[in-house]
Amino acid sequence: MNYTLSTIAAVCGGSFSGCDRTVRTVVTDSRSLSCELGAEPLFVAMRGANHDSHEFLREMYDRGVRAFLVERPVEPMPECGYVIVTNAIDALQALAADYRTQFRGTVVGITGSNGKTVIKEWIAEELPADVKYYRSPKSYNSQLGVPLSVLMLEGDEQLAIFEAGISQTGEMERLERIIRPDVVLFTSLGDAHQEYFRDIRQKCDEKLLLARNASKIIYHSYYTPLKERIEARFAGVGPASPTGNAKVGNAATAGNTAPHRAMQLIDAAEFPEAPAAVVGNAASRRNAQLVEAFCATMGYPAPAFSTAPAVAMRLEVKEGIYDSVLIDDAYNLDLNSLALALDYLHTVALGRRRTLVLSDIAQSGQTDNELYRRVAEMVSRAEIDTLVGVGPKLKRYGELFNCSKVFFASTDECIDRIDRQFVAGCAVLLKGARDFRFEKLAHALARRSHTTVLEIDLDAMIHNLNWFRSKLAPQTKLVAMVKANSYGAGNFEIAQMLQYQGVDYLAVAFADEGVLLRERGITMPVVVLNADADSFDLMIANRLEPEIYSLRSLSDFATAVAHAGETRYPIHIKLDTGMHRLGFMENELPALCDALPRYPQVQVASIFSHLNCSDIPEEDAYTREQIARYDRMSTAVSTSLSYPVIRHTANSAAIDRFPKAQFDMCRLGLGLYGFGYEHNDALQPVTALKTRIVQIKHLPAGETVGYGRAGKLARPTVTATIPVGYADGLDRHLGCGRWSVLVGGRPAPIVGRICMDSCMIDITGIDDIREGDEVTIFSAAAGNDLETMARVLDTIPYEIMTSVSNRVKRIYLKE
């Protein structure tokens, strides 16, 4: 990318002013490190319902940015140039579309309901070594992600691969204008993101818009609705044979989808299946056929399929050895993905030393000298403390890196010889090409090796956070609940994300939880909801803010603050409006209002209460009475003070169901984690509990399984043992067929009683299952969701989430 601001203004239909700077990269997030700062960046400021990045123009200026694309007139700064547009995303899309017209390589667009990133990464692994290619980072497939990924092209690539994802009508038409693919590959088609489409046919038609100017379509006829719509849209165009020689028809008969162009239709089902013993289940084998069809269509050598694909779809964050934080982003190594990963390392480190474990980079299309000079510049801008290089090329160019550094010839040597000092207490980023097999290194550096893992989807959590934010009035603040180890999801990792996302407060149950957050680098305000006198000194030492619910707690805390030599220490007054757990009753308010001025050591930061039935429609009359009572009580306290305070009572359900109860701030609890109240389909559940099969048995009818012989087999049965039991949080009441896990996407009921550390499942009739295959205990995406499990157990999702044992490894997923 190489544009002057005046040219950008002409392309985007905006107005230009100031210095006509040349720009080569785009930055849209003011909070990011942006490892390419210094490479003539353009900062794009956007306005949303609850954010306005125009507020950070001065900060970006101080960091060296001199070119800005904005949505409103701003005060000029020295040496800067500006492009003013009505809508920044529209402008970026227009700019990307213009840049695409300059590209002379082959462009591939990948779309579908699932598997886009899997197939994109798999194709990249199979490309010949002499092909210079570009692939969009991870899942940059949205209305913003696609133009950003197109603008990352260097321009001399032979092949560029982009994902295109949509969730409603109208979106694909915009993405097609940007990508203009020569080849379109359709992955699976299912119910994902179906809520804004009339039916599956309409979704198919929307996705087919991506191919309206393409010359080749690759699809799999197993996905019948997609096959039928392709045949309906592209009448007279025949499918390709397994050799890739397509029957070519005139697409002018295709309902104007691709007028006046010849088109090849390539059905991947016509290609041989890869061995199940290597590739895995049926869905993976179909993906393999799509990869094979692509390679044949492009004239590349056929994939070997000698090993199973080990494609890490999402960045994973987990606890590492020696109190480290491990960021595993291996198997996707190029300059763009390295820049994004370094940026994420910057957000996670929070005062920790930063270690980058990096392998040699292949297929960059640049000379080694040019490539590693650029890598060294990125490492320097990311303020890496220690570089651990793996591979001969990094060692050869080691003098370019101005940081502590050590080099190993291979991954095995690194595992054997890496020094504790490079890991202990650090934030460690693993970034390796597939050939270096960094999964062995990740296993060696991970703190826990339990086969059972709890996956936490940080992107889903951010989606939920932003959905609730969209319901808030402007300037309304937000406090997020991270008590009880963030409902079992993990305290520091969730708190770090929330701090980065600009939440105003965090809330924990006990002082120890808050102290741990402070020790891990969390600096934002933290409220302690169950504050007791024994922990007051500890709270003050760590700048934790207490909930004050009685005159005694007020007096005791004021005394502790005075003893610490503090004044005007923030406190949060809890009112009891009907739940009768903790808080001041209405008849106690005169005494409270009289007492507060006598304690200058403290200052009321907020006054709050709790709506205990806001998610129950039958109790709406009671909830409205509670809100009115809170309004009356909080007004009485706030008007007795000489300074402003924050008022808040709305929880997750009330944010949506009782918008008049927002006051100055709202509290986001279970809704952040994907639950809140019945029939709320907008939220995305965050957690998934998964494990793997450790043994398979073939048992005759009449045998029994497990303790007490409770699992009696009425027919010949194939059972699998999985290493998860009630000590991991799998409730014993789910045994004897009351709950089914998912194996290969199909239900497998639990047989017999659940043991402490394991249980047995019935996999009879599920084909192609092997020891080591993944098993899903619960996951909304997989269909056996946590709310259903809660109904089986006659409980609530809270209880199940907080019951997952700490011995279960937490893995945090991030695009």
Short mmCIF file of C-alpha atoms in Angstrom, two decimals, residues 285-474:
data_model
loop_
_atom_site.label_atom_id
_atom_site.label_comp_id
_atom_site.label_asym_id
_atom_site.label_seq_id
_atom_site.Cartn_x
_atom_site.Cartn_y
_atom_site.Cartn_z
CA ARG A 285 -11.88 -35.54 4.85
CA ARG A 286 -14.28 -33.29 2.96
CA ASN A 287 -12.05 -30.31 3.81
CA ALA A 288 -9.10 -32.31 2.49
CA GLN A 289 -10.98 -32.90 -0.79
CA LEU A 290 -11.57 -29.15 -1.11
CA VAL A 291 -7.85 -28.54 -0.61
CA GLU A 292 -7.04 -31.21 -3.20
CA ALA A 293 -9.54 -29.70 -5.66
CA PHE A 294 -7.98 -26.27 -5.16
CA CYS A 295 -4.45 -27.53 -5.81
CA ALA A 296 -5.60 -29.34 -8.97
CA THR A 297 -7.49 -26.28 -10.20
CA MET A 298 -4.47 -24.03 -9.70
CA GLY A 299 -2.04 -26.50 -11.24
CA TYR A 300 -0.16 -27.11 -8.01
CA PRO A 301 1.12 -30.56 -6.96
CA ALA A 302 -1.47 -32.73 -5.21
CA PRO A 303 -1.32 -32.58 -1.39
CA ALA A 304 0.59 -35.48 0.16
CA PHE A 305 -1.76 -35.85 3.18
CA SER A 306 1.02 -37.79 4.86
CA THR A 307 0.27 -36.24 8.23
CA ALA A 308 -2.81 -34.83 9.87
CA PRO A 309 -3.10 -31.05 9.58
CA ALA A 310 -2.00 -29.32 12.76
CA VAL A 311 -3.49 -25.92 12.06
CA ALA A 312 -3.91 -23.67 15.09
CA MET A 313 -7.00 -21.71 14.20
CA ARG A 314 -6.86 -19.29 17.09
CA LEU A 315 -4.29 -17.80 19.36
CA GLU A 316 -4.30 -19.59 22.73
CA VAL A 317 -3.33 -18.12 26.09
CA LYS A 318 -2.59 -20.47 28.97
CA GLU A 319 -0.67 -20.67 32.22
CA GLY A 320 2.99 -21.47 31.71
CA ILE A 321 5.67 -22.94 33.95
CA TYR A 322 7.52 -20.74 36.44
CA ASP A 323 4.58 -18.32 36.79
CA SER A 324 4.68 -17.36 33.13
CA VAL A 325 1.86 -16.52 30.71
CA LEU A 326 2.11 -18.57 27.53
CA ILE A 327 0.73 -17.18 24.25
CA ASP A 328 0.65 -19.98 21.69
CA ASP A 329 0.23 -18.68 18.14
CA ALA A 330 2.25 -21.23 16.21
CA TYR A 331 1.67 -22.63 12.69
CA ASN A 332 0.81 -19.31 11.11
CA LEU A 333 4.03 -17.39 10.60
CA ASP A 334 4.40 -14.44 8.28
CA LEU A 335 5.08 -10.76 8.87
CA ASN A 336 1.41 -9.81 9.21
CA SER A 337 0.59 -12.54 11.72
CA LEU A 338 3.80 -11.78 13.64
CA ALA A 339 2.83 -8.12 13.91
CA LEU A 340 -0.63 -9.03 15.24
CA ALA A 341 0.78 -11.53 17.73
CA LEU A 342 3.37 -9.04 19.00
CA ASP A 343 0.57 -6.54 19.44
CA TYR A 344 -1.38 -9.03 21.56
CA LEU A 345 1.73 -9.82 23.60
CA HIS A 346 1.92 -6.11 24.41
CA THR A 347 -1.63 -6.14 25.82
CA VAL A 348 -1.09 -9.31 27.88
CA ALA A 349 2.34 -8.57 29.35
CA LEU A 350 1.16 -5.91 31.88
CA GLY A 351 4.51 -5.27 33.52
CA ARG A 352 6.01 -8.69 32.79
CA ARG A 353 9.18 -9.15 30.81
CA ARG A 354 8.49 -10.17 27.22
CA THR A 355 10.01 -13.23 25.59
CA LEU A 356 9.51 -14.07 21.91
CA VAL A 357 10.22 -17.64 20.80
CA LEU A 358 10.44 -17.38 17.02
CA SER A 359 11.33 -19.83 14.26
CA ASP A 360 12.76 -19.14 10.83
CA ILE A 361 10.23 -17.70 8.39
CA ALA A 362 9.64 -19.38 5.04
CA GLN A 363 8.03 -18.22 1.77
CA SER A 364 8.25 -14.48 2.41
CA GLY A 365 9.18 -13.56 -1.16
CA GLN A 366 11.94 -11.30 0.18
CA THR A 367 15.65 -11.77 0.50
CA ASP A 368 16.70 -13.13 3.88
CA ASN A 369 18.55 -9.93 4.67
CA GLU A 370 15.49 -7.76 3.96
CA LEU A 371 13.15 -10.13 5.79
CA TYR A 372 15.10 -10.38 9.03
CA ARG A 373 15.84 -6.66 9.10
CA ARG A 374 12.09 -6.08 9.08
CA VAL A 375 11.60 -8.73 11.77
CA ALA A 376 14.29 -7.09 13.91
CA GLU A 377 12.56 -3.71 13.56
CA MET A 378 9.23 -5.21 14.65
CA VAL A 379 10.87 -6.94 17.62
CA SER A 380 12.48 -3.67 18.65
CA ARG A 381 9.23 -1.70 18.41
CA ALA A 382 7.47 -4.41 20.43
CA GLU A 383 10.04 -3.89 23.20
CA ILE A 384 10.92 -7.58 23.38
CA ASP A 385 13.29 -8.29 26.27
CA THR A 386 14.48 -11.72 25.10
CA LEU A 387 14.46 -13.35 21.67
CA VAL A 388 14.70 -17.13 21.56
CA GLY A 389 15.45 -17.96 17.94
CA VAL A 390 14.90 -21.44 16.49
CA GLY A 391 16.47 -22.23 13.14
CA PRO A 392 19.71 -21.51 11.24
CA LYS A 393 18.57 -18.30 9.52
CA LEU A 394 17.65 -16.44 12.70
CA LYS A 395 21.04 -17.35 14.14
CA ARG A 396 22.77 -16.12 10.98
CA TYR A 397 21.06 -12.73 11.28
CA GLY A 398 21.18 -12.58 15.08
CA GLU A 399 23.28 -9.41 15.15
CA LEU A 400 20.28 -7.46 13.82
CA PHE A 401 18.36 -7.95 17.09
CA ASN A 402 19.12 -5.41 19.82
CA CYS A 403 17.86 -7.37 22.81
CA SER A 404 18.90 -10.32 24.93
CA LYS A 405 18.98 -13.30 22.59
CA VAL A 406 19.77 -16.98 22.34
CA PHE A 407 19.57 -19.28 19.33
CA PHE A 408 18.92 -22.99 18.85
CA ALA A 409 19.23 -25.11 15.74
CA SER A 410 15.96 -26.99 16.32
CA THR A 411 12.84 -27.13 18.46
CA ASP A 412 14.13 -30.21 20.28
CA GLU A 413 17.34 -28.41 21.18
CA CYS A 414 15.31 -25.44 22.43
CA ILE A 415 13.20 -27.72 24.66
CA ASP A 416 16.32 -29.37 26.07
CA ARG A 417 18.36 -26.24 26.66
CA ILE A 418 16.08 -23.23 27.15
CA ASP A 419 17.05 -21.45 30.37
CA ARG A 420 14.52 -20.84 33.13
CA GLN A 421 15.42 -17.12 33.14
CA PHE A 422 13.90 -16.71 29.67
CA VAL A 423 10.53 -17.96 30.94
CA ALA A 424 10.13 -17.31 34.68
CA GLY A 425 7.57 -14.58 35.33
CA CYS A 426 7.52 -13.60 31.65
CA ALA A 427 4.87 -13.25 29.01
CA VAL A 428 6.09 -15.76 26.41
CA LEU A 429 4.93 -15.65 22.78
CA LEU A 430 5.45 -18.79 20.67
CA LYS A 431 5.48 -18.02 16.95
CA GLY A 432 6.71 -20.84 14.76
CA ALA A 433 6.31 -22.20 11.24
CA ARG A 434 4.64 -25.59 11.05
CA ASP A 435 7.84 -27.46 10.14
CA PHE A 436 9.30 -26.54 13.51
CA ARG A 437 6.58 -28.41 15.44
CA PHE A 438 6.18 -25.82 18.17
CA GLU A 439 3.35 -27.83 19.76
CA LYS A 440 6.07 -29.86 21.50
CA LEU A 441 7.53 -26.65 22.90
CA ALA A 442 4.08 -25.40 23.95
CA HIS A 443 3.50 -28.67 25.82
CA ALA A 444 6.88 -28.38 27.56
CA LEU A 445 6.23 -24.80 28.69
CA ALA A 446 2.57 -25.24 29.76
CA ARG A 447 1.93 -25.44 33.49
CA ARG A 448 -0.80 -28.08 33.32
CA SER A 449 -0.90 -31.13 31.09
CA HIS A 450 -4.39 -32.44 32.01
CA THR A 451 -6.03 -33.78 28.85
CA THR A 452 -9.31 -32.12 29.85
CA VAL A 453 -9.41 -28.39 29.10
CA LEU A 454 -11.83 -25.53 29.56
CA GLU A 455 -11.75 -23.33 26.47
CA ILE A 456 -12.65 -19.66 27.01
CA ASP A 457 -13.52 -17.74 23.85
CA LEU A 458 -12.35 -14.18 24.45
CA ASP A 459 -13.84 -13.01 21.15
CA ALA A 460 -17.27 -14.28 22.22
CA MET A 461 -16.87 -12.46 25.51
CA ILE A 462 -15.97 -9.24 23.70
CA HIS A 463 -19.04 -9.74 21.50
CA ASN A 464 -21.22 -10.02 24.61
CA LEU A 465 -19.60 -6.99 26.19
CA ASN A 466 -20.21 -4.90 23.08
CA TRP A 467 -23.80 -6.16 22.76
CA PHE A 468 -24.60 -4.93 26.24
CA ARG A 469 -22.73 -1.69 25.58
CA SER A 470 -24.96 -1.13 22.56
CA LYS A 471 -27.93 -1.11 24.96
CA LEU A 472 -26.45 1.59 27.18
CA ALA A 473 -27.14 5.29 26.93
CA PRO A 474 -24.07 7.40 26.06
#
